[in-house]
């Protein structure tokens, strides 16, 4: 019967188990992934199984790397999201974390827009590094995403998002994510995007400052194709700053909502 | 006095004739809000020219800063 080992077609006999296969193909492998899930013991193999055999610490070739990354994506999910595009407006605390999560998940294409540069004050919560201070955020993020998952296509726009350029910047997006910092920018994007593209789902965020309980951050449906993540009220202000945990929680609510929308599920 | 349905609840409005006046009466910042009037999205440039009438159904989504 035919199975796939490290994305290569391999013939094996019906009775052959996982450990036998491993001994035959890659005896020094100490990590086995079957159909996107790591397993430790022996198990029977089925037609069409996707088996990945990895030796821990081994640096894979680029072709092997692609198959190893693929192996960790859930089959079925991967096929759908590989073809999808997500637009992210703003790549600060929310947007940078959303982009990282979606790139790791294997979303095919990300469109990122932000006019800002990486500053020391961003590093308490945003997905940048000290040696990137002074770079445009979208440039720095594109590089970070490439280092995480080079098979994701990342399109970046270093500019301010306006009602006029919105449609052009995010052309072809399947799900749109609002990830701005300023309330005025959030309201502008949501109202103009909703008006111009009522058929494209939009995931916005409001209220994630401070260190209030994590569980007060929720994902809510506000109207057709409009979803809001956050507690809805906790504004960033003097004495109540933005911090990595809660901003990250809201960002991952947004990333998960985007993923669910791509998979045809209600967030 | 005029009765509106705002975010699913009945509200009595005193003197507002258009959306700009309504947001002022409700003490909401017009530049931080998303307005749906009878399920239609309105952008900020339409607020002052949009009249409101009794029974209108409004969804007002007030954004706060942070991200």
mmCIF file of C-alpha atoms in Angstrom:
data_model
loop_
_atom_site.group_PDB
_atom_site.id
_atom_site.type_symbol
_atom_site.label_atom_id
_atom_site.label_comp_id
_atom_site.label_asym_id
_atom_site.label_seq_id
_atom_site.Cartn_x
_atom_site.Cartn_y
_atom_site.Cartn_z
ATOM 1 C CA UNK A 1 0.000 0.000 0.000
ATOM 2 C CA UNK A 2 1.047 3.589 -0.588
ATOM 3 C CA UNK A 3 1.877 5.982 2.257
ATOM 4 C CA UNK A 4 3.922 9.177 2.474
ATOM 5 C CA UNK A 5 7.114 9.406 4.500
ATOM 6 C CA UNK A 6 8.613 12.900 4.774
ATOM 7 C CA UNK A 7 6.259 13.800 1.879
ATOM 8 C CA UNK A 8 7.846 11.116 -0.367
ATOM 9 C CA UNK A 9 5.713 8.240 -1.670
ATOM 10 C CA UNK A 10 6.667 4.985 -0.016
ATOM 11 C CA UNK A 11 5.300 1.480 -0.647
ATOM 12 C CA UNK A 12 4.837 -0.656 2.416
ATOM 13 C CA UNK A 13 3.164 -3.968 3.208
ATOM 14 C CA UNK A 14 -0.130 -3.988 5.088
ATOM 15 C CA UNK A 15 1.374 -5.601 8.167
ATOM 16 C CA UNK A 16 4.196 -3.089 8.511
ATOM 17 C CA UNK A 17 3.884 -0.977 11.659
ATOM 18 C CA UNK A 18 5.246 2.465 12.401
ATOM 19 C CA UNK A 19 8.369 1.310 14.264
ATOM 20 C CA UNK A 20 9.265 -1.171 11.516
ATOM 21 C CA UNK A 21 8.893 1.603 8.953
ATOM 22 C CA UNK A 22 11.048 3.923 11.015
ATOM 23 C CA UNK A 23 13.787 1.266 11.342
ATOM 24 C CA UNK A 24 13.695 0.714 7.593
ATOM 25 C CA UNK A 25 13.636 4.353 6.385
ATOM 26 C CA UNK A 26 15.296 6.480 9.061
ATOM 27 C CA UNK A 27 16.620 4.403 11.956
ATOM 28 C CA UNK A 28 18.157 7.406 13.710
ATOM 29 C CA UNK A 29 14.829 9.304 13.826
ATOM 30 C CA UNK A 30 13.666 10.010 17.380
ATOM 31 C CA UNK A 31 10.523 11.983 16.579
ATOM 32 C CA UNK A 32 7.588 10.518 14.654
ATOM 33 C CA UNK A 33 4.596 12.492 13.394
ATOM 34 C CA UNK A 34 1.614 10.654 11.906
ATOM 35 C CA UNK A 35 -1.025 12.749 10.099
ATOM 36 C CA UNK A 36 0.008 15.941 11.853
ATOM 37 C CA UNK A 37 0.201 14.451 15.337
ATOM 38 C CA UNK A 38 3.337 13.365 17.232
ATOM 39 C CA UNK A 39 3.249 9.743 18.432
ATOM 40 C CA UNK A 40 5.606 7.807 20.684
ATOM 41 C CA UNK A 41 4.816 4.102 20.415
ATOM 42 C CA UNK A 42 4.132 1.655 17.611
ATOM 43 C CA UNK A 43 0.907 1.777 15.638
ATOM 44 C CA UNK A 44 -0.492 0.149 12.485
ATOM 45 C CA UNK A 45 -0.290 2.133 9.249
ATOM 46 C CA UNK A 46 -3.149 2.857 6.867
ATOM 47 C CA UNK A 47 -3.237 3.656 3.169
ATOM 48 C CA UNK A 48 -2.475 7.344 2.549
ATOM 49 C CA UNK A 49 -0.978 7.994 6.010
ATOM 50 C CA UNK A 50 1.478 10.879 6.165
ATOM 51 C CA UNK A 51 4.416 9.940 8.327
ATOM 52 C CA UNK A 52 7.252 12.289 9.199
ATOM 53 C CA UNK A 53 10.446 10.957 10.714
ATOM 54 C CA UNK A 54 12.745 13.509 12.296
ATOM 55 C CA UNK A 55 16.068 13.287 14.065
ATOM 56 C CA UNK A 56 16.012 15.913 16.806
ATOM 57 C CA UNK A 57 18.500 18.740 16.312
ATOM 58 C CA UNK A 58 19.222 17.781 12.708
ATOM 59 C CA UNK A 59 19.194 20.752 10.367
ATOM 60 C CA UNK A 60 16.922 19.827 7.463
ATOM 61 C CA UNK A 61 17.460 20.784 3.814
ATOM 62 C CA UNK A 62 15.016 23.424 2.460
ATOM 63 C CA UNK A 63 12.927 20.730 0.715
ATOM 64 C CA UNK A 64 12.828 18.576 3.847
ATOM 65 C CA UNK A 65 11.981 21.653 5.915
ATOM 66 C CA UNK A 66 8.909 22.365 3.800
ATOM 67 C CA UNK A 67 7.677 18.811 4.361
ATOM 68 C CA UNK A 68 8.471 18.931 8.086
ATOM 69 C CA UNK A 69 6.508 22.167 8.489
ATOM 70 C CA UNK A 70 3.674 20.650 6.477
ATOM 71 C CA UNK A 71 3.690 17.588 8.697
ATOM 72 C CA UNK A 72 2.819 19.616 11.779
ATOM 73 C CA UNK A 73 -0.149 21.306 10.100
ATOM 74 C CA UNK A 74 -3.423 19.494 10.538
ATOM 75 C CA UNK A 75 -4.349 17.939 7.144
ATOM 76 C CA UNK A 76 -7.658 19.286 5.832
ATOM 77 C CA UNK A 77 -7.106 22.516 7.742
ATOM 78 C CA UNK A 78 -3.852 23.114 5.917
ATOM 79 C CA UNK A 79 -5.331 22.631 2.449
ATOM 80 C CA UNK A 80 -7.991 25.285 3.064
ATOM 81 C CA UNK A 81 -5.843 27.931 4.732
ATOM 82 C CA UNK A 82 -2.916 27.514 2.326
ATOM 83 C CA UNK A 83 -5.105 29.067 -0.383
ATOM 84 C CA UNK A 84 -6.371 31.867 1.885
ATOM 85 C CA UNK A 85 -5.392 35.502 2.372
ATOM 86 C CA UNK A 86 -5.737 37.437 5.631
ATOM 87 C CA UNK A 87 -5.305 41.217 5.762
ATOM 88 C CA UNK A 88 -3.972 42.793 8.971
ATOM 89 C CA UNK A 89 -4.320 46.567 9.422
ATOM 90 C CA UNK A 90 -1.741 47.664 11.993
ATOM 91 C CA UNK A 91 1.176 45.491 13.157
ATOM 92 C CA UNK A 92 1.715 46.658 16.727
ATOM 93 C CA UNK A 93 0.904 44.581 19.797
ATOM 94 C CA UNK A 94 -2.145 42.983 18.198
ATOM 95 C CA UNK A 95 -1.139 42.780 14.546
ATOM 96 C CA UNK A 96 2.396 41.430 15.028
ATOM 97 C CA UNK A 97 1.130 38.628 17.300
ATOM 98 C CA UNK A 98 -1.773 37.855 14.935
ATOM 99 C CA UNK A 99 0.602 37.642 11.949
ATOM 100 C CA UNK A 100 2.988 35.338 13.844
ATOM 101 C CA UNK A 101 0.132 33.030 14.886
ATOM 102 C CA UNK A 102 -1.338 32.874 11.381
ATOM 103 C CA UNK A 103 2.075 32.314 9.765
ATOM 104 C CA UNK A 104 2.815 29.468 12.181
ATOM 105 C CA UNK A 105 -0.595 27.981 11.388
ATOM 106 C CA UNK A 106 0.216 28.080 7.681
ATOM 107 C CA UNK A 107 -2.132 30.706 6.228
ATOM 108 C CA UNK A 108 -1.040 31.052 2.589
ATOM 109 C CA UNK A 109 -0.828 34.819 2.244
ATOM 110 C CA UNK A 110 -0.733 37.716 4.690
ATOM 111 C CA UNK A 111 -1.173 41.371 3.731
ATOM 112 C CA UNK A 112 0.238 43.694 6.404
ATOM 113 C CA UNK A 113 -0.056 47.479 6.558
ATOM 114 C CA UNK A 114 1.466 49.925 9.076
ATOM 115 C CA UNK A 115 3.283 53.267 8.782
ATOM 116 C CA UNK A 116 5.241 53.009 12.026
ATOM 117 C CA UNK A 117 8.845 52.167 12.968
ATOM 118 C CA UNK A 118 9.950 49.719 15.679
ATOM 119 C CA UNK A 119 10.602 51.672 18.902
ATOM 120 C CA UNK A 120 11.992 50.606 22.281
ATOM 121 C CA UNK A 121 8.555 51.200 23.853
ATOM 122 C CA UNK A 122 7.053 48.542 21.559
ATOM 123 C CA UNK A 123 9.184 45.699 22.890
ATOM 124 C CA UNK A 124 7.091 45.156 26.042
ATOM 125 C CA UNK A 125 4.462 43.433 23.919
ATOM 126 C CA UNK A 126 5.162 43.473 20.186
ATOM 127 C CA UNK A 127 6.822 40.683 18.214
ATOM 128 C CA UNK A 128 10.051 42.533 17.353
ATOM 129 C CA UNK A 129 13.664 42.392 18.530
ATOM 130 C CA UNK A 130 16.071 44.963 19.953
ATOM 131 C CA UNK A 131 18.227 44.889 16.811
ATOM 132 C CA UNK A 132 15.160 45.879 14.742
ATOM 133 C CA UNK A 133 14.662 49.245 16.483
ATOM 134 C CA UNK A 134 14.329 51.949 13.833
ATOM 135 C CA UNK A 135 13.158 49.609 11.052
ATOM 136 C CA UNK A 136 9.675 49.942 9.550
ATOM 137 C CA UNK A 137 7.502 47.488 11.479
ATOM 138 C CA UNK A 138 6.223 45.782 8.332
ATOM 139 C CA UNK A 139 9.811 45.188 7.103
ATOM 140 C CA UNK A 140 10.909 43.789 10.468
ATOM 141 C CA UNK A 141 7.807 41.606 10.742
ATOM 142 C CA UNK A 142 8.188 40.255 7.215
ATOM 143 C CA UNK A 143 11.718 39.139 8.115
ATOM 144 C CA UNK A 144 10.546 37.557 11.386
ATOM 145 C CA UNK A 145 7.762 35.692 9.569
ATOM 146 C CA UNK A 146 10.214 34.463 6.939
ATOM 147 C CA UNK A 147 12.368 33.030 9.719
ATOM 148 C CA UNK A 148 9.317 31.278 11.205
ATOM 149 C CA UNK A 149 7.662 29.933 8.060
ATOM 150 C CA UNK A 150 9.214 30.782 4.691
ATOM 151 C CA UNK A 151 6.353 29.204 2.763
ATOM 152 C CA UNK A 152 3.932 32.003 3.768
ATOM 153 C CA UNK A 153 3.655 34.791 1.199
ATOM 154 C CA UNK A 154 3.894 38.122 3.021
ATOM 155 C CA UNK A 155 2.879 41.323 1.249
ATOM 156 C CA UNK A 156 3.628 44.536 3.137
ATOM 157 C CA UNK A 157 2.597 48.181 2.806
ATOM 158 C CA UNK A 158 4.518 50.781 4.798
ATOM 159 C CA UNK A 159 1.892 53.509 4.857
ATOM 160 C CA UNK A 160 -1.060 54.897 6.776
ATOM 161 C CA UNK A 161 -4.348 53.093 6.041
ATOM 162 C CA UNK A 162 -7.064 55.510 4.885
ATOM 163 C CA UNK A 163 -10.625 55.154 3.592
ATOM 164 C CA UNK A 164 -9.208 55.905 0.121
ATOM 165 C CA UNK A 165 -6.419 53.282 -0.038
ATOM 166 C CA UNK A 166 -8.152 50.552 1.991
ATOM 167 C CA UNK A 167 -9.494 48.615 -0.996
ATOM 168 C CA UNK A 168 -6.232 48.711 -2.915
ATOM 169 C CA UNK A 169 -4.031 47.719 0.040
ATOM 170 C CA UNK A 170 -6.087 44.711 1.024
ATOM 171 C CA UNK A 171 -7.183 43.492 -2.396
ATOM 172 C CA UNK A 172 -7.996 39.781 -2.404
ATOM 173 C CA UNK A 173 -8.269 39.364 1.348
ATOM 174 C CA UNK A 174 -10.626 36.605 2.542
ATOM 175 C CA UNK A 175 -10.735 37.786 6.155
ATOM 176 C CA UNK A 176 -9.828 41.288 7.350
ATOM 177 C CA UNK A 177 -8.360 41.989 10.793
ATOM 178 C CA UNK A 178 -8.393 45.421 12.456
ATOM 179 C CA UNK A 179 -5.334 45.650 14.733
ATOM 180 C CA UNK A 180 -4.781 49.367 15.250
ATOM 181 C CA UNK A 181 -3.890 51.084 18.507
ATOM 182 C CA UNK A 182 -5.846 54.354 18.264
ATOM 183 C CA UNK A 183 -9.614 54.221 18.789
ATOM 184 C CA UNK A 184 -10.198 56.723 15.943
ATOM 185 C CA UNK A 185 -8.279 54.493 13.507
ATOM 186 C CA UNK A 186 -10.242 51.436 14.659
ATOM 187 C CA UNK A 187 -13.577 53.177 14.104
ATOM 188 C CA UNK A 188 -12.449 54.525 10.723
ATOM 189 C CA UNK A 189 -11.327 51.124 9.453
ATOM 190 C CA UNK A 190 -14.353 49.222 10.715
ATOM 191 C CA UNK A 191 -16.947 51.646 9.353
ATOM 192 C CA UNK A 192 -15.296 52.136 5.956
ATOM 193 C CA UNK A 193 -14.391 48.477 5.441
ATOM 194 C CA UNK A 194 -17.876 47.329 6.492
ATOM 195 C CA UNK A 195 -19.485 49.798 4.128
ATOM 196 C CA UNK A 196 -17.266 48.985 1.131
ATOM 197 C CA UNK A 197 -16.912 45.204 1.660
ATOM 198 C CA UNK A 198 -19.939 43.930 3.597
ATOM 199 C CA UNK A 199 -19.334 40.390 2.282
ATOM 200 C CA UNK A 200 -15.827 40.026 3.756
ATOM 201 C CA UNK A 201 -15.650 39.030 7.449
ATOM 202 C CA UNK A 202 -13.947 41.606 9.672
ATOM 203 C CA UNK A 203 -12.418 40.885 13.082
ATOM 204 C CA UNK A 204 -11.794 43.985 15.219
ATOM 205 C CA UNK A 205 -10.495 44.498 18.768
ATOM 206 C CA UNK A 206 -11.305 46.896 21.581
ATOM 207 C CA UNK A 207 -10.340 46.846 25.272
ATOM 208 C CA UNK A 208 -7.243 44.878 26.286
ATOM 209 C CA UNK A 209 -5.124 47.223 28.426
ATOM 210 C CA UNK A 210 -3.875 46.530 31.944
ATOM 211 C CA UNK A 211 -3.759 43.236 33.837
ATOM 212 C CA UNK A 212 -7.449 42.532 34.387
ATOM 213 C CA UNK A 213 -8.537 38.876 34.323
ATOM 214 C CA UNK A 214 -7.769 37.057 31.082
ATOM 215 C CA UNK A 215 -11.291 35.653 30.938
ATOM 216 C CA UNK A 216 -12.877 39.088 30.583
ATOM 217 C CA UNK A 217 -11.587 39.127 26.996
ATOM 218 C CA UNK A 218 -14.154 37.601 24.673
ATOM 219 C CA UNK A 219 -14.964 37.176 20.987
ATOM 220 C CA UNK A 220 -18.422 38.503 20.113
ATOM 221 C CA UNK A 221 -20.424 38.709 16.923
ATOM 222 C CA UNK A 222 -21.733 42.279 16.585
ATOM 223 C CA UNK A 223 -23.525 41.981 13.267
ATOM 224 C CA UNK A 224 -23.298 40.060 10.008
ATOM 225 C CA UNK A 225 -19.579 39.549 9.213
ATOM 226 C CA UNK A 226 -18.420 41.739 12.110
ATOM 227 C CA UNK A 227 -16.685 40.288 15.166
ATOM 228 C CA UNK A 228 -15.142 42.081 18.141
ATOM 229 C CA UNK A 229 -12.455 40.711 20.470
ATOM 230 C CA UNK A 230 -11.517 42.276 23.812
ATOM 231 C CA UNK A 231 -13.348 43.363 26.955
ATOM 232 C CA UNK A 232 -14.857 46.303 25.061
ATOM 233 C CA UNK A 233 -13.974 48.926 27.672
ATOM 234 C CA UNK A 234 -10.468 48.819 29.183
ATOM 235 C CA UNK A 235 -8.683 51.669 27.445
ATOM 236 C CA UNK A 236 -4.920 52.192 27.472
ATOM 237 C CA UNK A 237 -4.168 55.255 29.609
ATOM 238 C CA UNK A 238 -1.616 56.646 32.046
ATOM 239 C CA UNK A 239 -1.269 54.100 34.853
ATOM 240 C CA UNK A 240 -2.961 51.384 32.806
ATOM 241 C CA UNK A 241 -0.611 50.445 30.025
ATOM 242 C CA UNK A 242 -0.658 47.771 27.383
ATOM 243 C CA UNK A 243 1.096 44.573 28.397
ATOM 244 C CA UNK A 244 2.109 41.473 26.514
ATOM 245 C CA UNK A 245 -0.205 38.938 28.223
ATOM 246 C CA UNK A 246 -3.560 40.663 27.759
ATOM 247 C CA UNK A 247 -2.756 42.201 24.374
ATOM 248 C CA UNK A 248 -1.567 38.734 23.344
ATOM 249 C CA UNK A 249 -4.815 37.165 24.536
ATOM 250 C CA UNK A 250 -6.877 39.615 22.475
ATOM 251 C CA UNK A 251 -4.556 39.105 19.479
ATOM 252 C CA UNK A 252 -4.951 35.360 19.667
ATOM 253 C CA UNK A 253 -8.718 35.697 19.992
ATOM 254 C CA UNK A 254 -8.529 37.612 16.721
ATOM 255 C CA UNK A 255 -6.179 35.092 15.080
ATOM 256 C CA UNK A 256 -8.417 32.212 16.136
ATOM 257 C CA UNK A 257 -11.522 34.030 14.883
ATOM 258 C CA UNK A 258 -9.786 34.585 11.522
ATOM 259 C CA UNK A 259 -8.784 30.916 11.358
ATOM 260 C CA UNK A 260 -12.316 29.754 12.180
ATOM 261 C CA UNK A 261 -13.785 32.069 9.532
ATOM 262 C CA UNK A 262 -11.358 30.665 6.923
ATOM 263 C CA UNK A 263 -12.513 27.169 7.870
ATOM 264 C CA UNK A 264 -16.180 28.122 7.516
ATOM 265 C CA UNK A 265 -16.920 28.183 11.255
ATOM 266 C CA UNK A 266 -18.551 30.911 13.314
ATOM 267 C CA UNK A 267 -15.921 32.436 15.613
ATOM 268 C CA UNK B 1 -39.064 63.243 23.146
ATOM 269 C CA UNK B 2 -38.443 60.421 20.755
ATOM 270 C CA UNK B 3 -38.088 56.676 21.295
ATOM 271 C CA UNK B 4 -35.131 54.878 19.664
ATOM 272 C CA UNK B 5 -33.774 51.347 20.002
ATOM 273 C CA UNK B 6 -30.073 51.640 20.797
ATOM 274 C CA UNK B 7 -28.009 48.451 21.099
ATOM 275 C CA UNK B 8 -31.231 46.511 21.569
ATOM 276 C CA UNK B 9 -32.637 48.740 24.352
ATOM 277 C CA UNK B 10 -35.382 51.396 24.237
ATOM 278 C CA UNK B 11 -34.011 54.899 24.800
ATOM 279 C CA UNK B 12 -35.802 58.242 25.142
ATOM 280 C CA UNK B 13 -34.071 60.997 23.185
ATOM 281 C CA UNK B 14 -34.623 64.657 24.078
ATOM 282 C CA UNK B 15 -33.830 66.936 21.153
ATOM 283 C CA UNK B 16 -31.487 65.271 18.676
ATOM 284 C CA UNK B 17 -32.524 65.534 15.033
ATOM 285 C CA UNK B 18 -29.503 63.992 13.319
ATOM 286 C CA UNK B 19 -26.755 61.525 14.208
ATOM 287 C CA UNK B 20 -24.189 64.156 15.199
ATOM 288 C CA UNK B 21 -26.676 65.644 17.679
ATOM 289 C CA UNK B 22 -27.634 62.196 18.940
ATOM 290 C CA UNK B 23 -24.011 61.234 19.683
ATOM 291 C CA UNK B 24 -23.548 64.585 21.459
ATOM 292 C CA UNK B 25 -26.697 64.008 23.527
ATOM 293 C CA UNK B 26 -25.455 60.530 24.477
ATOM 294 C CA UNK B 27 -21.995 62.006 25.194
ATOM 295 C CA UNK B 28 -20.271 59.625 22.780
ATOM 296 C CA UNK B 29 -17.144 60.619 20.818
ATOM 297 C CA UNK B 30 -18.176 60.676 17.167
ATOM 298 C CA UNK B 31 -14.670 59.883 15.911
ATOM 299 C CA UNK B 32 -14.374 56.666 17.969
ATOM 300 C CA UNK B 33 -17.675 55.102 17.088
ATOM 301 C CA UNK B 34 -19.111 52.779 14.470
ATOM 302 C CA UNK B 35 -22.789 53.398 13.735
ATOM 303 C CA UNK B 36 -25.289 51.039 12.169
ATOM 304 C CA UNK B 37 -28.658 52.663 11.524
ATOM 305 C CA UNK B 38 -31.374 50.164 10.672
ATOM 306 C CA UNK B 39 -28.618 47.661 9.782
ATOM 307 C CA UNK B 40 -26.831 50.062 7.459
ATOM 308 C CA UNK B 41 -23.270 51.189 8.260
ATOM 309 C CA UNK B 42 -22.756 54.942 8.260
ATOM 310 C CA UNK B 43 -19.339 56.594 8.038
ATOM 311 C CA UNK B 44 -18.455 59.694 10.076
ATOM 312 C CA UNK B 45 -18.878 62.058 7.102
ATOM 313 C CA UNK B 46 -22.584 61.048 6.937
ATOM 314 C CA UNK B 47 -23.451 61.681 10.589
ATOM 315 C CA UNK B 48 -24.579 65.315 10.347
ATOM 316 C CA UNK B 49 -26.701 64.744 7.234
ATOM 317 C CA UNK B 50 -28.438 61.635 8.603
ATOM 318 C CA UNK B 51 -31.726 62.441 10.301
ATOM 319 C CA UNK B 52 -33.119 60.121 12.921
ATOM 320 C CA UNK B 53 -36.761 59.296 13.475
ATOM 321 C CA UNK B 54 -38.815 57.547 16.132
ATOM 322 C CA UNK B 55 -38.416 53.767 16.125
ATOM 323 C CA UNK B 56 -34.990 53.810 14.435
ATOM 324 C CA UNK B 57 -32.795 50.912 15.398
ATOM 325 C CA UNK B 58 -29.197 51.869 16.118
ATOM 326 C CA UNK B 59 -26.113 49.813 16.903
ATOM 327 C CA UNK B 60 -23.404 52.010 18.421
ATOM 328 C CA UNK B 61 -19.986 50.416 18.812
ATOM 329 C CA UNK B 62 -17.672 52.602 20.860
ATOM 330 C CA UNK B 63 -13.975 51.754 20.427
ATOM 331 C CA UNK B 64 -11.353 52.317 23.116
ATOM 332 C CA UNK B 65 -7.643 52.817 22.452
ATOM 333 C CA UNK B 66 -5.016 50.100 22.779
ATOM 334 C CA UNK B 67 -3.443 47.469 20.606
#
